[in-house]
Coordinates of C-alpha atoms in Angstrom, one line a residue:
M1 CA 11.9 11.5 -21.7
T2 CA 8.5 11.3 -22.5
T3 CA 5.9 11.4 -20.3
P4 CA 3.8 8.2 -20.1
T5 CA 0.2 8.4 -21.2
L6 CA -2.4 7.1 -18.7
L7 CA -3.1 4.2 -20.2
E8 CA 0.7 3.3 -20.3
R9 CA 1.1 4.2 -16.7
F10 CA -1.8 1.6 -16.1
A11 CA -0.7 -1.2 -18.3
G12 CA 2.5 -0.6 -16.2
Q13 CA 1.0 -1.4 -13.2
V14 CA -0.7 -4.4 -14.5
A15 CA 2.6 -6.0 -15.5
A16 CA 4.4 -4.8 -12.3
H17 CA 1.6 -5.8 -9.7
P18 CA -1.0 -8.2 -11.4
R19 CA -2.6 -9.5 -8.1
A20 CA -2.7 -6.6 -6.1
V21 CA -5.9 -4.8 -5.2
A22 CA -6.8 -2.4 -7.6
L23 CA -10.2 -1.5 -6.0
R24 CA -12.2 -2.4 -2.7
H25 CA -15.8 -2.2 -2.7
N26 CA -18.6 -3.6 -0.2
D27 CA -15.8 -6.0 1.5
T28 CA -14.8 -7.2 -2.3
N29 CA -11.4 -6.4 -3.8
L30 CA -10.6 -6.4 -7.5
T31 CA -7.1 -6.7 -8.7
Y32 CA -5.1 -4.8 -11.0
R33 CA -5.5 -7.7 -13.7
E34 CA -9.0 -8.5 -13.4
L35 CA -9.8 -4.8 -13.6
D36 CA -7.4 -5.0 -16.7
E37 CA -9.1 -7.9 -18.3
W38 CA -12.7 -6.4 -17.4
S39 CA -12.1 -3.2 -19.1
G40 CA -10.4 -4.6 -22.1
R41 CA -13.2 -7.0 -22.8
L42 CA -15.8 -4.1 -22.6
A43 CA -13.6 -2.0 -24.6
A44 CA -13.6 -5.1 -27.5
R45 CA -17.4 -4.7 -27.4
L46 CA -17.5 -1.1 -28.0
A47 CA -14.9 -1.0 -30.6
A48 CA -16.9 -3.7 -32.2
K49 CA -19.6 -1.2 -32.2
G50 CA -17.5 0.9 -33.8
T51 CA -16.3 3.1 -31.1
G52 CA -12.7 4.8 -31.2
P53 CA -10.8 7.9 -31.4
G54 CA -13.2 10.9 -31.9
S55 CA -16.8 8.8 -30.1
L56 CA -18.3 9.8 -27.4
V57 CA -19.8 7.2 -24.9
A58 CA -22.8 8.0 -22.9
L59 CA -21.4 6.4 -19.7
A60 CA -24.2 5.5 -17.0
A61 CA -22.9 4.1 -13.7
Q62 CA -23.3 4.0 -10.3
R63 CA -20.6 5.1 -8.0
G64 CA -18.4 1.6 -7.7
P65 CA -16.0 -0.7 -9.4
A66 CA -17.8 -0.8 -12.6
A67 CA -17.6 3.2 -12.9
V68 CA -13.9 2.7 -13.2
A69 CA -13.9 -0.4 -15.6
G70 CA -16.2 1.9 -18.1
V71 CA -13.8 4.8 -17.8
L72 CA -11.0 2.6 -18.7
A73 CA -12.7 1.0 -21.2
V74 CA -13.4 3.9 -22.7
L75 CA -9.8 5.6 -22.9
K76 CA -8.7 2.3 -23.9
T77 CA -10.6 2.7 -27.2
G78 CA -9.4 6.0 -27.5
A79 CA -12.9 7.4 -27.4
A80 CA -14.3 10.1 -24.6
Y81 CA -17.3 9.9 -22.6
L82 CA -20.4 11.6 -20.8
G83 CA -20.7 10.6 -17.7
L84 CA -24.3 10.7 -16.5
D85 CA -25.3 10.3 -12.6
P86 CA -28.3 8.0 -11.9
A87 CA -29.4 10.3 -9.1
I88 CA -30.1 13.2 -11.4
P89 CA -33.5 13.5 -12.8
V90 CA -34.4 11.4 -16.2
R91 CA -35.3 14.4 -18.0
R92 CA -32.2 16.2 -17.5
Q93 CA -29.9 13.4 -18.3
R94 CA -32.4 12.9 -21.8
R95 CA -31.3 16.3 -22.6
M96 CA -27.7 16.1 -22.2
V97 CA -27.7 12.7 -24.5
E98 CA -30.0 14.7 -26.7
E99 CA -27.4 17.3 -27.4
T100 CA -24.0 15.6 -27.0
G101 CA -25.4 12.7 -29.3
P102 CA -23.6 9.5 -28.1
H103 CA -21.8 7.4 -30.7
C104 CA -23.1 4.2 -28.0
V105 CA -24.1 3.8 -24.5
L106 CA -22.4 2.0 -22.1
A107 CA -25.0 1.7 -18.9
E108 CA -25.0 -0.7 -16.0
P109 CA -28.2 -2.8 -16.1
G110 CA -31.5 -0.2 -15.4
L111 CA -29.9 2.9 -15.7
D112 CA -30.3 3.4 -19.8
Q113 CA -33.3 5.5 -20.0
F114 CA -32.9 6.6 -23.5
P115 CA -35.3 4.5 -25.3
T116 CA -35.8 7.0 -28.4
L117 CA -31.7 7.4 -28.9
D118 CA -30.7 5.5 -31.9
A119 CA -27.1 4.4 -30.5
P120 CA -25.5 1.0 -30.0
R121 CA -25.5 -0.5 -26.4
V122 CA -22.8 -2.3 -24.5
T123 CA -24.2 -3.0 -21.1
L124 CA -21.6 -2.0 -18.3
A125 CA -21.3 -5.3 -16.0
P126 CA -18.5 -8.1 -15.0
V127 CA -17.4 -9.7 -18.2
T128 CA -15.4 -13.1 -17.9
D129 CA -14.9 -14.0 -21.2
G130 CA -14.4 -12.9 -25.0
P131 CA -11.5 -11.1 -26.8
L132 CA -9.9 -7.6 -25.2
H133 CA -9.4 -4.7 -27.2
Q134 CA -6.1 -4.3 -29.0
A135 CA -5.1 -1.2 -28.2
P136 CA -4.6 1.2 -31.2
G137 CA -0.8 2.1 -32.3
Q138 CA -1.2 5.8 -31.1
E139 CA -3.4 7.2 -28.5
P140 CA -5.1 10.5 -29.3
D141 CA -3.2 14.0 -28.6
D142 CA -3.6 15.6 -25.5
D143 CA -6.2 18.4 -27.3
A144 CA -8.3 15.4 -27.7
L145 CA -11.8 15.2 -25.9
F146 CA -11.5 13.3 -22.2
H147 CA -14.9 13.7 -21.2
I148 CA -18.0 16.2 -20.9
V149 CA -19.1 17.4 -17.6
Y150 CA -22.4 19.3 -17.1
T151 CA -23.0 22.3 -15.0
S152 CA -25.5 24.7 -14.1
G153 CA -26.2 27.5 -16.8
T154 CA -27.4 30.7 -16.7
T155 CA -29.6 30.3 -20.0
G156 CA -32.1 28.3 -17.5
N157 CA -30.1 24.7 -18.9
P158 CA -27.2 22.9 -17.9
K159 CA -24.1 24.1 -19.8
G160 CA -21.9 20.8 -21.3
V161 CA -18.2 21.7 -20.7
R162 CA -15.6 19.9 -23.1
I163 CA -12.5 18.5 -21.1
S164 CA -9.5 17.6 -22.9
R165 CA -6.9 15.0 -22.0
R166 CA -3.9 17.4 -21.5
S167 CA -6.6 18.8 -18.5
V168 CA -6.9 15.7 -16.8
R169 CA -3.5 14.4 -17.2
G170 CA -2.2 18.3 -15.7
R171 CA -4.3 17.7 -12.8
L172 CA -3.0 14.4 -12.1
E173 CA 0.4 15.0 -12.4
W174 CA 0.5 18.0 -10.6
M175 CA -0.8 15.9 -7.4
W176 CA 1.8 13.3 -8.1
Q177 CA 4.4 15.5 -7.9
D178 CA 3.8 17.8 -5.4
H179 CA 2.1 15.6 -3.1
P180 CA 3.7 11.9 -4.0
F181 CA 2.1 8.8 -2.1
P182 CA 3.4 7.1 0.7
D183 CA 3.9 3.2 0.8
D184 CA 1.0 2.5 2.6
A185 CA -1.5 4.9 0.8
V186 CA -5.2 4.3 0.5
L187 CA -7.5 6.3 -1.8
A188 CA -10.8 7.0 -1.3
V189 CA -13.5 7.3 -4.3
Q190 CA -16.4 8.7 -3.8
K191 CA -17.5 11.6 -6.2
S192 CA -19.5 10.5 -9.3
L193 CA -18.2 10.0 -12.5
A194 CA -20.6 13.0 -13.7
L195 CA -18.2 15.7 -11.6
V196 CA -15.2 17.2 -13.0
A197 CA -12.9 16.4 -10.3
S198 CA -14.1 12.7 -10.5
P199 CA -10.9 11.7 -12.6
W200 CA -8.7 12.4 -9.5
E201 CA -10.6 9.5 -7.6
L202 CA -11.3 7.2 -10.6
L203 CA -7.3 7.2 -11.5
G204 CA -5.3 9.1 -9.1
G205 CA -4.4 6.3 -6.8
L206 CA -5.0 3.4 -9.8
L207 CA -2.4 4.5 -12.2
K208 CA 0.2 4.9 -9.0
G209 CA -0.3 1.2 -7.6
I210 CA -2.1 2.6 -5.0
P211 CA -5.4 0.7 -3.9
S212 CA -8.5 2.9 -4.0
V213 CA -11.6 2.2 -1.8
V214 CA -15.0 2.9 -3.3
L215 CA -17.4 4.2 -0.6
G216 CA -21.4 3.7 -0.6
T217 CA -24.1 6.0 -0.6
D218 CA -25.0 5.6 3.0
E219 CA -21.2 6.3 3.9
L220 CA -21.4 9.4 2.6
L221 CA -24.5 10.7 3.9
D222 CA -24.0 9.4 7.0
P223 CA -20.7 11.0 9.0
V224 CA -20.9 8.1 11.6
L225 CA -21.0 5.4 8.7
F226 CA -18.1 7.5 7.0
A227 CA -15.8 7.9 10.0
A228 CA -16.3 4.2 10.5
A229 CA -15.5 3.6 6.8
V230 CA -12.0 5.8 7.1
E231 CA -11.3 4.1 10.4
R232 CA -11.9 0.5 8.7
E233 CA -10.1 0.9 5.5
R234 CA -7.2 3.0 6.8
I235 CA -8.1 5.4 4.3
T236 CA -5.2 8.1 4.1
H237 CA -6.1 10.4 1.2
L238 CA -9.9 12.0 0.7
F239 CA -11.0 14.8 -1.6
L240 CA -13.9 16.2 0.5
T241 CA -16.3 19.1 0.1
P242 CA -16.0 21.5 3.6
Q243 CA -19.4 20.3 4.7
L244 CA -18.1 16.6 4.5
I245 CA -14.8 17.4 6.3
A246 CA -16.9 19.3 8.9
G247 CA -19.3 15.8 9.5
L248 CA -16.0 13.6 9.6
L249 CA -13.6 15.7 11.7
E250 CA -16.8 15.7 14.6
E251 CA -17.2 11.9 14.3
S252 CA -13.7 11.3 14.4
A253 CA -13.1 13.7 17.5
K254 CA -15.3 11.5 19.6
H255 CA -12.6 8.5 18.8
P256 CA -9.2 10.0 20.0
G257 CA -6.4 7.7 19.2
G258 CA -8.3 6.1 16.1
H259 CA -7.0 5.8 12.3
R260 CA -5.8 9.4 10.9
P261 CA -5.6 10.6 6.7
V262 CA -2.2 11.8 5.9
L263 CA -3.8 14.4 3.3
V264 CA -7.2 15.8 2.9
T265 CA -8.3 18.3 0.3
S266 CA -11.2 20.3 0.4
G267 CA -12.5 22.1 -2.8
A268 CA -15.7 22.7 -4.6
D269 CA -17.0 25.2 -1.9
T270 CA -15.6 28.2 0.4
L271 CA -13.5 26.2 3.5
P272 CA -14.4 28.3 6.7
V273 CA -11.4 29.2 8.9
D274 CA -13.5 27.4 11.9
T275 CA -13.1 23.9 9.6
V276 CA -9.5 24.5 9.4
L277 CA -9.2 25.2 13.0
R278 CA -10.9 22.0 14.2
F279 CA -9.2 20.2 11.5
R280 CA -5.7 21.1 13.4
E281 CA -7.2 19.8 17.2
V282 CA -8.7 16.6 15.6
W283 CA -5.9 15.5 12.8
P284 CA -3.0 17.7 13.8
D285 CA -0.6 15.7 11.6
A286 CA -2.5 15.5 8.7
T287 CA -1.9 18.0 5.8
L288 CA -5.4 20.0 4.5
L289 CA -5.1 21.5 1.5
N290 CA -8.1 24.4 0.2
L291 CA -8.1 23.7 -3.4
Y292 CA -9.2 26.2 -6.2
G293 CA -11.1 25.8 -9.6
M294 CA -14.2 25.0 -11.6
T295 CA -15.4 22.8 -14.5
E296 CA -14.2 25.7 -16.9
T297 CA -10.7 24.5 -15.6
A298 CA -10.5 20.8 -15.4
S299 CA -11.0 21.0 -11.6
N300 CA -8.0 22.7 -9.6
V301 CA -5.9 25.8 -10.5
A302 CA -5.2 26.8 -7.5
A303 CA -4.0 25.4 -3.6
Y304 CA -3.3 26.4 -0.2
D305 CA -1.6 24.3 2.8
T306 CA -4.0 25.4 5.3
A307 CA -0.8 24.7 8.1
R308 CA 0.1 28.5 7.1
L309 CA -3.3 29.8 8.0
P310 CA -3.3 32.7 11.1
A311 CA -5.4 31.8 13.9
D312 CA -7.2 35.0 13.2
A313 CA -7.4 34.7 9.8
E314 CA -10.7 36.2 8.1
R315 CA -11.0 33.6 5.3
V316 CA -8.7 31.1 3.7
P317 CA -6.5 32.0 0.9
V318 CA -6.7 29.7 -2.4
G319 CA -3.0 29.4 -2.8
R320 CA -0.5 29.8 -5.6
P321 CA -1.2 28.6 -9.1
V322 CA -0.8 24.7 -10.1
A323 CA -1.1 22.2 -12.6
S324 CA 1.0 25.4 -15.1
A325 CA -2.6 27.5 -14.5
S326 CA -1.9 31.5 -14.4
L327 CA -4.0 33.8 -12.7
S328 CA -4.6 37.3 -12.7
V329 CA -6.9 39.9 -12.0
R330 CA -9.1 42.3 -14.5
D331 CA -11.7 44.9 -14.3
R332 CA -14.8 45.0 -15.9
L333 CA -13.3 46.1 -18.9
G334 CA -10.8 43.2 -18.8
R335 CA -7.5 45.6 -18.0
R336 CA -5.2 43.9 -15.5
L337 CA -5.2 45.3 -12.2
P338 CA -2.2 45.4 -9.6
S339 CA -1.6 43.1 -7.0
G340 CA -3.8 43.7 -3.7
V341 CA -6.6 45.2 -5.9
T342 CA -10.0 43.2 -6.0
G343 CA -11.3 42.6 -9.5
E344 CA -12.4 38.8 -11.4
V345 CA -10.3 36.6 -11.9
W346 CA -9.3 35.2 -15.0
V347 CA -7.5 31.8 -15.6
S348 CA -5.0 31.0 -18.5
G349 CA -2.9 27.8 -19.6
P350 CA -3.0 24.2 -20.3
P351 CA -6.3 23.4 -17.7
L352 CA -8.2 25.3 -19.5
A353 CA -11.4 23.4 -21.2
L354 CA -12.2 22.9 -24.9
G355 CA -14.9 25.3 -24.7
Y356 CA -19.0 24.6 -24.2
L357 CA -20.8 22.3 -26.0
G358 CA -22.4 24.2 -28.7
G359 CA -20.8 27.4 -28.0
D360 CA -23.4 27.8 -25.1
G361 CA -21.9 30.7 -22.6
E362 CA -18.7 31.2 -25.0
D363 CA -18.6 34.9 -24.0
R364 CA -16.6 33.4 -20.8
F365 CA -14.0 32.0 -22.8
T366 CA -12.0 35.3 -24.0
T367 CA -8.8 36.0 -25.8
D368 CA -6.3 38.9 -25.4
D369 CA -4.6 41.1 -27.7
A370 CA -1.5 38.7 -27.6
G371 CA -3.9 35.7 -28.5
V372 CA -3.6 33.9 -24.9
L373 CA -7.3 32.2 -23.8
Y374 CA -8.8 33.3 -20.6
Y375 CA -11.3 32.0 -18.7
R376 CA -13.8 34.9 -16.8
T377 CA -14.4 32.8 -13.5
G378 CA -17.0 35.1 -12.2
D379 CA -15.0 35.0 -9.1
R380 CA -14.0 38.3 -7.2
G381 CA -10.3 37.8 -5.6
R382 CA -7.1 39.7 -5.1
Q383 CA -3.2 38.4 -5.0
L384 CA -2.0 39.0 -1.2
P385 CA 1.2 40.4 -0.5
D386 CA 2.8 37.0 -0.1
E387 CA 1.5 36.1 -3.3
V388 CA -1.1 34.0 -2.6
W389 CA -4.7 34.3 -3.6
E390 CA -8.1 35.1 -2.1
I391 CA -11.7 34.9 -3.5
T392 CA -13.9 37.4 -1.9
G393 CA -17.2 36.6 -3.8
R394 CA -18.8 37.0 -7.0
T395 CA -19.5 38.8 -9.8
D396 CA -22.9 37.3 -10.7
N397 CA -25.6 35.3 -9.1
Q398 CA -23.7 31.8 -8.8
I399 CA -24.3 30.2 -5.9
K400 CA -22.6 26.9 -4.0
V401 CA -24.9 24.2 -2.4
R402 CA -23.3 21.7 -0.6
G403 CA -20.3 22.3 -2.7
Y404 CA -22.5 21.8 -5.9
R405 CA -22.6 25.1 -8.2
V406 CA -26.0 26.8 -8.7
E407 CA -27.0 29.1 -11.3
L408 CA -30.2 30.7 -9.6
E409 CA -31.4 31.4 -13.2
E410 CA -31.5 28.0 -14.2
I411 CA -34.3 28.1 -11.6
E412 CA -35.9 30.6 -12.4
A413 CA -36.0 29.6 -16.2
T414 CA -37.3 25.8 -14.8
L415 CA -40.1 27.3 -12.9
R416 CA -41.5 29.7 -15.7
K417 CA -42.0 26.6 -17.5
A418 CA -44.6 25.3 -14.9
P419 CA -48.1 25.4 -15.9
D420 CA -50.2 28.6 -14.6
I421 CA -46.6 30.9 -13.9
T422 CA -46.4 33.5 -15.1
D423 CA -42.8 34.7 -13.9
A424 CA -40.3 33.6 -11.2
G425 CA -37.0 34.7 -9.5
A426 CA -34.8 33.2 -7.0
Y427 CA -32.0 34.4 -4.2
A428 CA -30.0 32.7 -1.7
E429 CA -29.8 33.0 2.2
S430 CA -27.1 31.6 4.2
E431 CA -28.7 29.5 7.2
G432 CA -26.4 28.0 9.8
G433 CA -23.4 28.9 7.1
E434 CA -24.9 27.2 4.4
A435 CA -26.7 28.3 1.3
R436 CA -30.6 28.2 1.3
I437 CA -32.5 28.6 -1.9
V438 CA -35.7 30.8 -1.4
A439 CA -38.0 30.6 -5.2
C440 CA -40.7 32.8 -5.7
F441 CA -43.4 32.8 -8.7
T442 CA -46.4 34.7 -10.3
A443 CA -49.5 33.3 -11.0
D444 CA -53.0 34.6 -12.1
E445 CA -54.5 32.3 -9.6
E446 CA -53.5 31.3 -5.7
S447 CA -51.2 28.4 -6.0
G448 CA -49.5 26.1 -3.4
P449 CA -45.9 25.1 -3.3
A450 CA -46.6 21.1 -3.2
A451 CA -47.2 20.5 -6.7
L452 CA -44.6 23.2 -7.7
R453 CA -42.0 21.2 -5.5
G454 CA -42.7 18.1 -7.4
Y455 CA -42.2 19.7 -11.1
L456 CA -39.1 20.5 -10.0
R457 CA -38.1 17.6 -8.3
D458 CA -38.5 15.8 -11.8
R459 CA -36.2 18.5 -13.2
L460 CA -33.3 19.7 -11.3
P461 CA -31.2 17.6 -9.3
D462 CA -32.2 17.9 -5.6
Y463 CA -29.2 20.1 -4.6
M464 CA -30.8 22.7 -6.7
L465 CA -34.8 22.6 -5.4
P466 CA -35.4 25.3 -3.1
A467 CA -36.0 25.0 0.5
R468 CA -38.7 27.3 0.4
I469 CA -41.3 28.4 -2.7
Q470 CA -43.7 31.2 -2.2
Q471 CA -45.8 32.8 -4.3
V472 CA -45.6 36.8 -4.6
P473 CA -48.0 39.4 -6.0
R474 CA -45.0 40.6 -8.2
L475 CA -41.3 40.5 -8.4
P476 CA -39.2 43.7 -8.1
L477 CA -37.4 45.0 -11.0
S478 CA -34.4 47.3 -10.5
T479 CA -34.3 50.3 -12.5
N480 CA -32.6 48.6 -15.3
G481 CA -35.8 46.2 -15.4
K482 CA -33.7 43.1 -14.1
L483 CA -35.0 41.3 -10.8
D484 CA -33.9 43.0 -8.1
R485 CA -32.8 40.0 -5.7
T486 CA -32.5 42.0 -2.2
A487 CA -36.3 43.7 -2.8
L488 CA -37.3 40.3 -3.1
R489 CA -36.0 38.9 -0.3
T490 CA -37.4 41.7 1.7
L491 CA -40.7 41.1 -0.3
V492 CA -40.5 37.4 1.3
Q493 CA -39.7 38.4 4.6
S494 CA -42.2 40.7 4.8
I495 CA -45.0 37.9 3.9
G496 CA -43.5 35.6 6.6
Q497 CA -43.4 31.9 6.3
E498 CA -46.5 30.2 5.4
Q499 CA -47.4 28.6 8.7
T500 CA -49.8 25.4 8.2
A501 CA -52.3 24.4 11.0
G502 CA -50.3 21.3 11.4
F503 CA -51.4 18.1 13.1
T504 CA -51.9 17.2 17.0
P505 CA -49.3 14.8 17.7
N506 CA -50.3 11.3 19.0
G507 CA -48.2 11.4 22.0
D508 CA -44.8 12.5 23.3
T509 CA -42.5 10.8 20.6
E510 CA -44.5 12.4 17.6
A511 CA -44.2 15.9 19.3
A512 CA -40.6 15.3 19.6
V513 CA -40.2 14.6 15.9
A514 CA -42.6 17.5 14.9
A515 CA -40.8 19.8 16.9
L516 CA -37.4 18.8 15.5
W517 CA -39.3 18.9 11.7
Q518 CA -40.0 22.6 12.8
E519 CA -36.5 23.7 14.1
L520 CA -34.5 22.2 10.8
L521 CA -37.1 23.3 8.0
G522 CA -38.8 26.6 9.9
A523 CA -42.6 25.1 9.7
P524 CA -44.2 22.5 11.3
P525 CA -45.3 19.3 9.2
A526 CA -48.5 20.1 7.5
S527 CA -50.1 16.9 8.7
A528 CA -48.3 13.5 10.3
E529 CA -47.9 11.7 6.9
Q530 CA -46.5 14.7 4.8
N531 CA -43.1 13.6 3.5
F532 CA -39.7 15.4 4.9
F533 CA -38.3 16.1 1.7
D534 CA -41.4 17.2 -0.1
A535 CA -41.6 19.8 2.8
G536 CA -38.2 21.3 1.7
G537 CA -35.6 18.7 3.4
H538 CA -32.4 17.4 1.9
S539 CA -30.3 14.4 2.6
L540 CA -28.0 17.0 5.2
L541 CA -31.0 17.6 7.2
A542 CA -32.0 14.1 7.3
V543 CA -28.4 13.6 8.9
R544 CA -29.1 16.3 11.2
L545 CA -32.5 14.7 12.2
A546 CA -31.0 11.5 12.6
N547 CA -28.5 12.5 15.1
R548 CA -30.8 14.8 17.3
L549 CA -33.5 12.1 17.2
A550 CA -30.8 10.0 19.3
T551 CA -32.4 11.8 22.6
T552 CA -35.7 10.7 21.7
A553 CA -34.7 7.3 20.9
G554 CA -32.1 6.3 23.1
R555 CA -29.7 5.8 20.6
R556 CA -28.9 7.1 17.4
V557 CA -31.8 6.4 14.4
P558 CA -30.5 4.8 11.2
L559 CA -30.6 7.2 8.4
R560 CA -31.4 4.7 5.8
R561 CA -34.7 3.8 7.6
I562 CA -35.4 7.6 7.5
L563 CA -34.7 8.0 4.2
G564 CA -37.0 4.9 3.3
A565 CA -40.1 6.3 5.4
P566 CA -39.5 10.4 5.8
T567 CA -42.8 11.0 7.8
V568 CA -43.9 12.1 11.2
T569 CA -46.0 8.6 11.6
A570 CA -43.3 6.3 10.5
I571 CA -40.2 8.2 12.2
A572 CA -42.1 8.6 15.7
A573 CA -42.7 4.2 14.9
L574 CA -39.1 4.1 14.3
C575 CA -37.9 5.8 17.6
R576 CA -40.7 3.8 19.6
E577 CA -39.4 0.5 17.9
I578 CA -35.5 1.2 18.9
Q579 CA -36.9 2.4 22.3
Q580 CA -38.4 -1.0 22.9
E581 CA -34.9 -2.4 21.8
E582 CA -33.0 -0.5 24.0
Q583 CA -35.2 -1.4 27.1
A584 CA -35.4 -5.2 26.2

């Protein structure tokens, strides 16, 4: 019996349950029939612009039903897509578009940021009239392109990874087979369509008749709102980073007896043992899977059920291979190492990507004497006696920040292009179990970090922005002439954190805000009007600031209000406003 294609699965759900809810978002429901007609009309408009098998569509959308409709529309034409996240700097998006040369742009209103691109346009918005696309007689084969995903690159530019339909379908079918949905399942959609793991959320529940709930940005940033959404929507299946899991657990623990998920999968970063143990306490009946994979393997190639983890474990294994992947450990010459010996992890099998766009970094893909293609992950790992795998570190300078992959070389290369900068180096340090990037530069003149931070913010996504930017007299080199990151860390520590005179707080409330600011960022605010994010803050630190201000304000400070005006003056005024409301 032939396995149904993704579109055949969707058509089957539309035929069997046309009025069933396919997507929920912001208290609105979209049925299977409505989603089918919406995507079908979009597909007809794309096809009228010449989009078809072999084409690439630049798909720019916020997280929401439009993103799902856009992906389905592209698939219905037989084309592939380049997912563009509006949160990524425009300069970076334009580089991706220039490199990929899409045949058409399918963008939500206001998100087409490519005025010089000579390509047809289709607006990604609800369509209630017009023809429905007539699907071609045969879908593209499994080796055809599904989407292109960009990830941080060691050459100083992001790398485009070409993902096949075979790889995406294999990932979906593995989860459907090994972890089937119960009848009352509800799947959370919270990933950007620009991420390699997004097809599972966009299509995993949809193609199995399971309603999917698209979470808003506020809910993802704010653990209180996130936990409330899980409770309100009765969400059973979540695919999260360890950081999101930890925040959700702490909020759920405050409300014992509330709704509990059935399956939570952790990916994109190292899962701490403490988080697994806390999960058992808060949700003892739920399953927590630790997944392993990367963009070049179309998401996940190994999985571990953390119910097996001993309480005294030092690290959480990544488990056994899944989705027909094969893992091996090699030495620096590519020779296979026996079980129990640590080396570089290589992956082979159907999950492997088609390669990099333009051949950038193709040395990561290698073929052995037998003609088998492998991806060299750069991860150090080993196979344990019980045949499960564990990852112990990296062979290079790649790090993970809030679940995102970051190559330090890309930050350095971007910083070197800034005006008056002669050289740059970066390293990562751990603070509270999280990676913190420190970027250093040399220049002929004294230069402050504020202008450089603005320069980087215009070119790098927020998770790649350094927490600290430090001018140094020189960059220490190793004996082979490469940057010595350990020596650079020692040099920066000897310089110490740049201290500012700060300002005199106006009252106890401003003093409390300034104290928390210094605690979170490691330095006091330079002035009452300094921007929290320009000082090295990010969304996760803003959440912590909101939580800790509850003592000062009398109740929790809304995160959205802080994000809207992130200065000491504005935050203190907000706290006083809440204090007055509580006293009224």
